[in-house]
Short mmCIF file of C-alpha atoms in Angstrom, two decimals:
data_model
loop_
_atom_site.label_atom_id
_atom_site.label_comp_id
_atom_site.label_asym_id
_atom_site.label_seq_id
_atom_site.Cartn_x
_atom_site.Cartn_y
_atom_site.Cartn_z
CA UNK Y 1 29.65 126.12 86.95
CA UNK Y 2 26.22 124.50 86.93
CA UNK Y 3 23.18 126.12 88.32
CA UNK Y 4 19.94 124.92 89.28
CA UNK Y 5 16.50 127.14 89.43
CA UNK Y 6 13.98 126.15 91.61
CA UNK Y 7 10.54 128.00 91.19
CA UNK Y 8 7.45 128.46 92.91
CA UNK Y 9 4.77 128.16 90.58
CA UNK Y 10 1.85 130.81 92.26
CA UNK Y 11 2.54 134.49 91.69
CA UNK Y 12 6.15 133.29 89.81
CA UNK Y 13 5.41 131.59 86.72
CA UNK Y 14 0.91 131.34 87.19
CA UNK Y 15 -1.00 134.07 88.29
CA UNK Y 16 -3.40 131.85 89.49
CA UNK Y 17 -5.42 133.99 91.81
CA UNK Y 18 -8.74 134.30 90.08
CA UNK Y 19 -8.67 130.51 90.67
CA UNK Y 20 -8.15 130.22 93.81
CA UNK Y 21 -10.78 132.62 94.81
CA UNK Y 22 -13.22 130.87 92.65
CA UNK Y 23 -11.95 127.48 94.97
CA UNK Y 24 -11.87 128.74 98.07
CA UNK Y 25 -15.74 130.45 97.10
CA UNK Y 26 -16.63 127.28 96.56
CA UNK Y 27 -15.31 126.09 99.79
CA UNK Y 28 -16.99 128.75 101.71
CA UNK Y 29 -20.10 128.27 100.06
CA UNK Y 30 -20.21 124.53 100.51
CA UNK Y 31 -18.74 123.92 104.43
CA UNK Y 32 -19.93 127.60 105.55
CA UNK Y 33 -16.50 128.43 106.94
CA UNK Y 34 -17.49 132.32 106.44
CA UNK Y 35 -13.82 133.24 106.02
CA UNK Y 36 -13.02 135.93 103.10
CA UNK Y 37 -10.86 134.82 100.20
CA UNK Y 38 -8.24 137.63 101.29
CA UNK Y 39 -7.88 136.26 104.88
CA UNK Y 40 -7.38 133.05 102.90
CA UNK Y 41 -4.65 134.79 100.70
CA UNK Y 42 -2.94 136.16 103.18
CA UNK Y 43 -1.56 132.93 104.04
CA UNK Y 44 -0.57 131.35 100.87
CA UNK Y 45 3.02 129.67 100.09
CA UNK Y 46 2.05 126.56 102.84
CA UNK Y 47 0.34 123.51 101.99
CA UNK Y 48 -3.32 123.72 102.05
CA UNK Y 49 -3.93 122.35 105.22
CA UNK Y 50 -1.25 124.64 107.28
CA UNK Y 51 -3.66 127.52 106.10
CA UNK Y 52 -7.13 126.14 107.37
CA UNK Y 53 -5.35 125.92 110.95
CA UNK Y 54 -4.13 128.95 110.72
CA UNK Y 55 -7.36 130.46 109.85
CA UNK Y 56 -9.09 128.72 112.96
CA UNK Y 57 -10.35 125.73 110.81
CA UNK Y 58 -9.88 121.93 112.21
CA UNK Y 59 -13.26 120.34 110.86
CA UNK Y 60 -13.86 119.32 107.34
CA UNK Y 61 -10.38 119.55 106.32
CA UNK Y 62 -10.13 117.04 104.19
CA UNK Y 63 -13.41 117.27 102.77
CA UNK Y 64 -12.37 121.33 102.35
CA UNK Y 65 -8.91 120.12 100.08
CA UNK Y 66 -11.24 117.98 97.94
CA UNK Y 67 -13.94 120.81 97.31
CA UNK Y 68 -11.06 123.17 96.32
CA UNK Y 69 -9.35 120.90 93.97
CA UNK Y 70 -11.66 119.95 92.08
CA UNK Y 71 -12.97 123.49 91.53
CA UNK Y 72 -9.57 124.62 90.74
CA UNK Y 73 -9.43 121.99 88.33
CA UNK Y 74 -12.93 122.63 87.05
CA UNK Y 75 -11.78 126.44 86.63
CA UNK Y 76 -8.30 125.34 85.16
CA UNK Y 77 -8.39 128.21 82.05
CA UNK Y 78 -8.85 131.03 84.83
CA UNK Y 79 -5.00 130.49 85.55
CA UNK Y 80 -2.72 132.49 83.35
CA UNK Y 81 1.06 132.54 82.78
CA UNK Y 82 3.45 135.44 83.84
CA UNK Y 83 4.06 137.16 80.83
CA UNK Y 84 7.64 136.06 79.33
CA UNK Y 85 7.39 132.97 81.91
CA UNK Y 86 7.30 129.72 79.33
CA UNK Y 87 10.32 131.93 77.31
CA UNK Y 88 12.09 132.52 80.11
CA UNK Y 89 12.37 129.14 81.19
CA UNK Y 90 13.21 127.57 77.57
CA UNK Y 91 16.06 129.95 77.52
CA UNK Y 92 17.58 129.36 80.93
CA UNK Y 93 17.45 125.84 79.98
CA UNK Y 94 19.16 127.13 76.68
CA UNK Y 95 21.92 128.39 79.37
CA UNK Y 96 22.30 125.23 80.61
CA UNK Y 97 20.43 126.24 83.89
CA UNK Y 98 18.96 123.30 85.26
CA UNK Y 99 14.72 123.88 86.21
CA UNK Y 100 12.85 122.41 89.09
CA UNK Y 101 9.53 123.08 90.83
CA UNK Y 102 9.16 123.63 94.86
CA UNK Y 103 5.68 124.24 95.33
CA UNK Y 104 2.86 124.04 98.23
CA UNK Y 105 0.37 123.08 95.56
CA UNK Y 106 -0.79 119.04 95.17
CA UNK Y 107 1.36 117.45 92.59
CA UNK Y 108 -1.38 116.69 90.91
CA UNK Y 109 -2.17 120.26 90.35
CA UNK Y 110 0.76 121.05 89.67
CA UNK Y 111 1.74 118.74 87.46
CA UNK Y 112 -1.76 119.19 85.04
CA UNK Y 113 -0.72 123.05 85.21
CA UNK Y 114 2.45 122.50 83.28
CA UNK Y 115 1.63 120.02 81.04
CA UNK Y 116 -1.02 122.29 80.15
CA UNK Y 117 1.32 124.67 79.17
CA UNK Y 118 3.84 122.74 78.14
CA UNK Y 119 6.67 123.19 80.67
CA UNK Y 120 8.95 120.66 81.35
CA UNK Y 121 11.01 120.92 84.54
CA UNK Y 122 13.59 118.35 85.98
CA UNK Y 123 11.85 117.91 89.26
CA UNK Y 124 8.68 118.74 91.15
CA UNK Y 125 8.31 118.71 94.76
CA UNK Y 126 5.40 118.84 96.70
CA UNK Y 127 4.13 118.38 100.06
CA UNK Y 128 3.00 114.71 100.96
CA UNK Y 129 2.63 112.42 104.10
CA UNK Y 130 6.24 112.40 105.43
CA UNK Y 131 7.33 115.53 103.83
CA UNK Y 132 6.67 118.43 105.16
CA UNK Y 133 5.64 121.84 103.20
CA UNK Y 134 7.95 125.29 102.87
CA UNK Y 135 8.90 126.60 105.18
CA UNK Y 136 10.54 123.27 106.21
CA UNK Y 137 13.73 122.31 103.94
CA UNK Y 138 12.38 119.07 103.45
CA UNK Y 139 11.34 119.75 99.56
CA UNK Y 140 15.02 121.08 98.75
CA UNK Y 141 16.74 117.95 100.02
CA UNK Y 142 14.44 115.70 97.93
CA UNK Y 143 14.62 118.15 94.87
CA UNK Y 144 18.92 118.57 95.38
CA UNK Y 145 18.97 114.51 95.92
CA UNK Y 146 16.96 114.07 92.58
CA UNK Y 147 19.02 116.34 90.83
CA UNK Y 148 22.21 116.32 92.14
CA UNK Y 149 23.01 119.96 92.69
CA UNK Y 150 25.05 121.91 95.22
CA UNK Y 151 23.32 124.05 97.60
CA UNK Y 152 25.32 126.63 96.40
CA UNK Y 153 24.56 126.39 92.75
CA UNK Y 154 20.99 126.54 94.08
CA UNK Y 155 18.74 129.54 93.77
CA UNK Y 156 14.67 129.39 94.94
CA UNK Y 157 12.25 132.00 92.81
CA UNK Y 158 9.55 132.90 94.97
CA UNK Y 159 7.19 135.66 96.09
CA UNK Y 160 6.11 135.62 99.61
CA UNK Y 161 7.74 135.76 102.63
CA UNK Y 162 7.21 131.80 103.45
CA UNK Y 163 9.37 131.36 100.19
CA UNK Y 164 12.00 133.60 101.58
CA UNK Y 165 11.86 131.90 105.42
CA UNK Y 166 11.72 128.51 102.75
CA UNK Y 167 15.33 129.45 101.22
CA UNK Y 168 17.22 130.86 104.59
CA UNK Y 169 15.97 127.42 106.26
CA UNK Y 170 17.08 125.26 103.31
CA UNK Y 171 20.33 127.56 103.49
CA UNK Y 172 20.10 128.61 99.66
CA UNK Y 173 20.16 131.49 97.16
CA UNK Y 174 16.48 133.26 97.31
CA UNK Y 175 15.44 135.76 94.13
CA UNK Y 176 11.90 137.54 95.49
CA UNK Y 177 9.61 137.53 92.45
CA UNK Y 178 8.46 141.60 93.05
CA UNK Y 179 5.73 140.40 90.63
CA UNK Y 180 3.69 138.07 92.64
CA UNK Y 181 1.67 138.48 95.53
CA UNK Y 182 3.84 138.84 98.75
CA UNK Y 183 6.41 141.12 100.83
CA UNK Y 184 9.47 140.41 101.74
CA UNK Y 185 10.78 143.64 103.83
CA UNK Y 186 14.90 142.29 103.57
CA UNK Y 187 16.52 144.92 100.70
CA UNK Y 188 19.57 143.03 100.79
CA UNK Y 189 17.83 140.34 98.84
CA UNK Y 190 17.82 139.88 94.69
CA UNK Y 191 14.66 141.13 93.44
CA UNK Y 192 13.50 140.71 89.68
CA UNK Y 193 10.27 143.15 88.50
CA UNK Y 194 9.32 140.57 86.08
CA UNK Y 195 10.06 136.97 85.12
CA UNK Y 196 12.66 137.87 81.80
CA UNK Y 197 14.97 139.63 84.25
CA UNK Y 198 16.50 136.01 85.26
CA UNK Y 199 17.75 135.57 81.82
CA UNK Y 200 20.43 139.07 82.71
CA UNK Y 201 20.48 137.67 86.53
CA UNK Y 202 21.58 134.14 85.41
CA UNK Y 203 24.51 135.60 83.61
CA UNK Y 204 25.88 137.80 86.51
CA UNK Y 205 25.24 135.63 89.37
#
């Protein structure tokens, strides 16, 4: 039976939060928002724009987006990979596993992030106009649709609780990266302690 891993990218395969504090500094320092980079953090896992409302924020916004790209671009080499994450996913692959991206992050990000490391993955979804960020399902129908999975065959690696809520809402199998930088109180769920522990999971599952 075929399986298909879709990953979260932030606190699953890049720890990527020296980055983002360095953006959302930058932000600060350049629209005067005053918000701290953990208030910021505590919201991760919805696209960029859900977090600014949440934080109080409607002016700027896009102006905001552009300021933090371009400074997490800029600051690229402070993002590091998960130990074990690029040999990890070449051996799933070697499973036959198939290996897609669900992520909050711009494509464009996302996409210079892996070529930069040299992952290749089947699909990557991101928000966009029309297509709504986790924890809306929308990004699993477009990824299943491009791949042409089951939901059941279907697991999502992720590490907050948005990624969890993402997985029950898109009504597939969630593994909670303990790793990363969220909570997810449910014990019922699969948790791995570090990236390599998919390669015994994919076996048994």
């Amino acid at each position: 039976m075929s399986k298909l891993f879709l990953f979260d990218l932030d606190g699953v395969i890049f720890d990527s939060k020296k980055n983002m504090e360095k953006s959302w500094s930058e932000v600060n320092r350049k629209l005067k928002y005053n918000i701290l980079f953990n208030k910021y953090f505590n919201e991760i896992g919805i696209p960029f724009e859900n977090i600014l409302k949440k934080l109080g924020i409607n002016k700027k916004i896009k102006l905001a987006k552009k300021i933090f790209r371009n400074t997490s671009n800029k600051n690229i080499d402070l993002v590091r990979l998960y130990p074990g994450a690029k040999e990890t996913i070449k051996e799933l692959k070697n499973k036959g596993i198939k290996i897609g991206i669900i992520t909050s992050k711009e494509f464009s990000r996302a996409n210079r992030l892996l070529k930069k490391f040299k992952i290749s993955v089947l699909t990557i979804q991101c928000p966009k106009k029309g297509i709504r960020g986790k924890p809306n399902p929308d990004l699993l129908i477009r990824a299943l649709k491009s791949i042409k999975e089951k939901k059941k065959n279907t697991y999502y690696i992720g590490d907050t609780f948005i990624d969890y809520k993402f997985a029950r809402n898109a009504k597939i199998n969630f593994i909670f990266a303990n790793y990363g930088y969220g909570k997810v109180s449910n014990k019922s769920i699969i948790r791995i302690k570090k990236i390599s522990d998919l390669l015994l999971l994919a076996s048994n599952i």
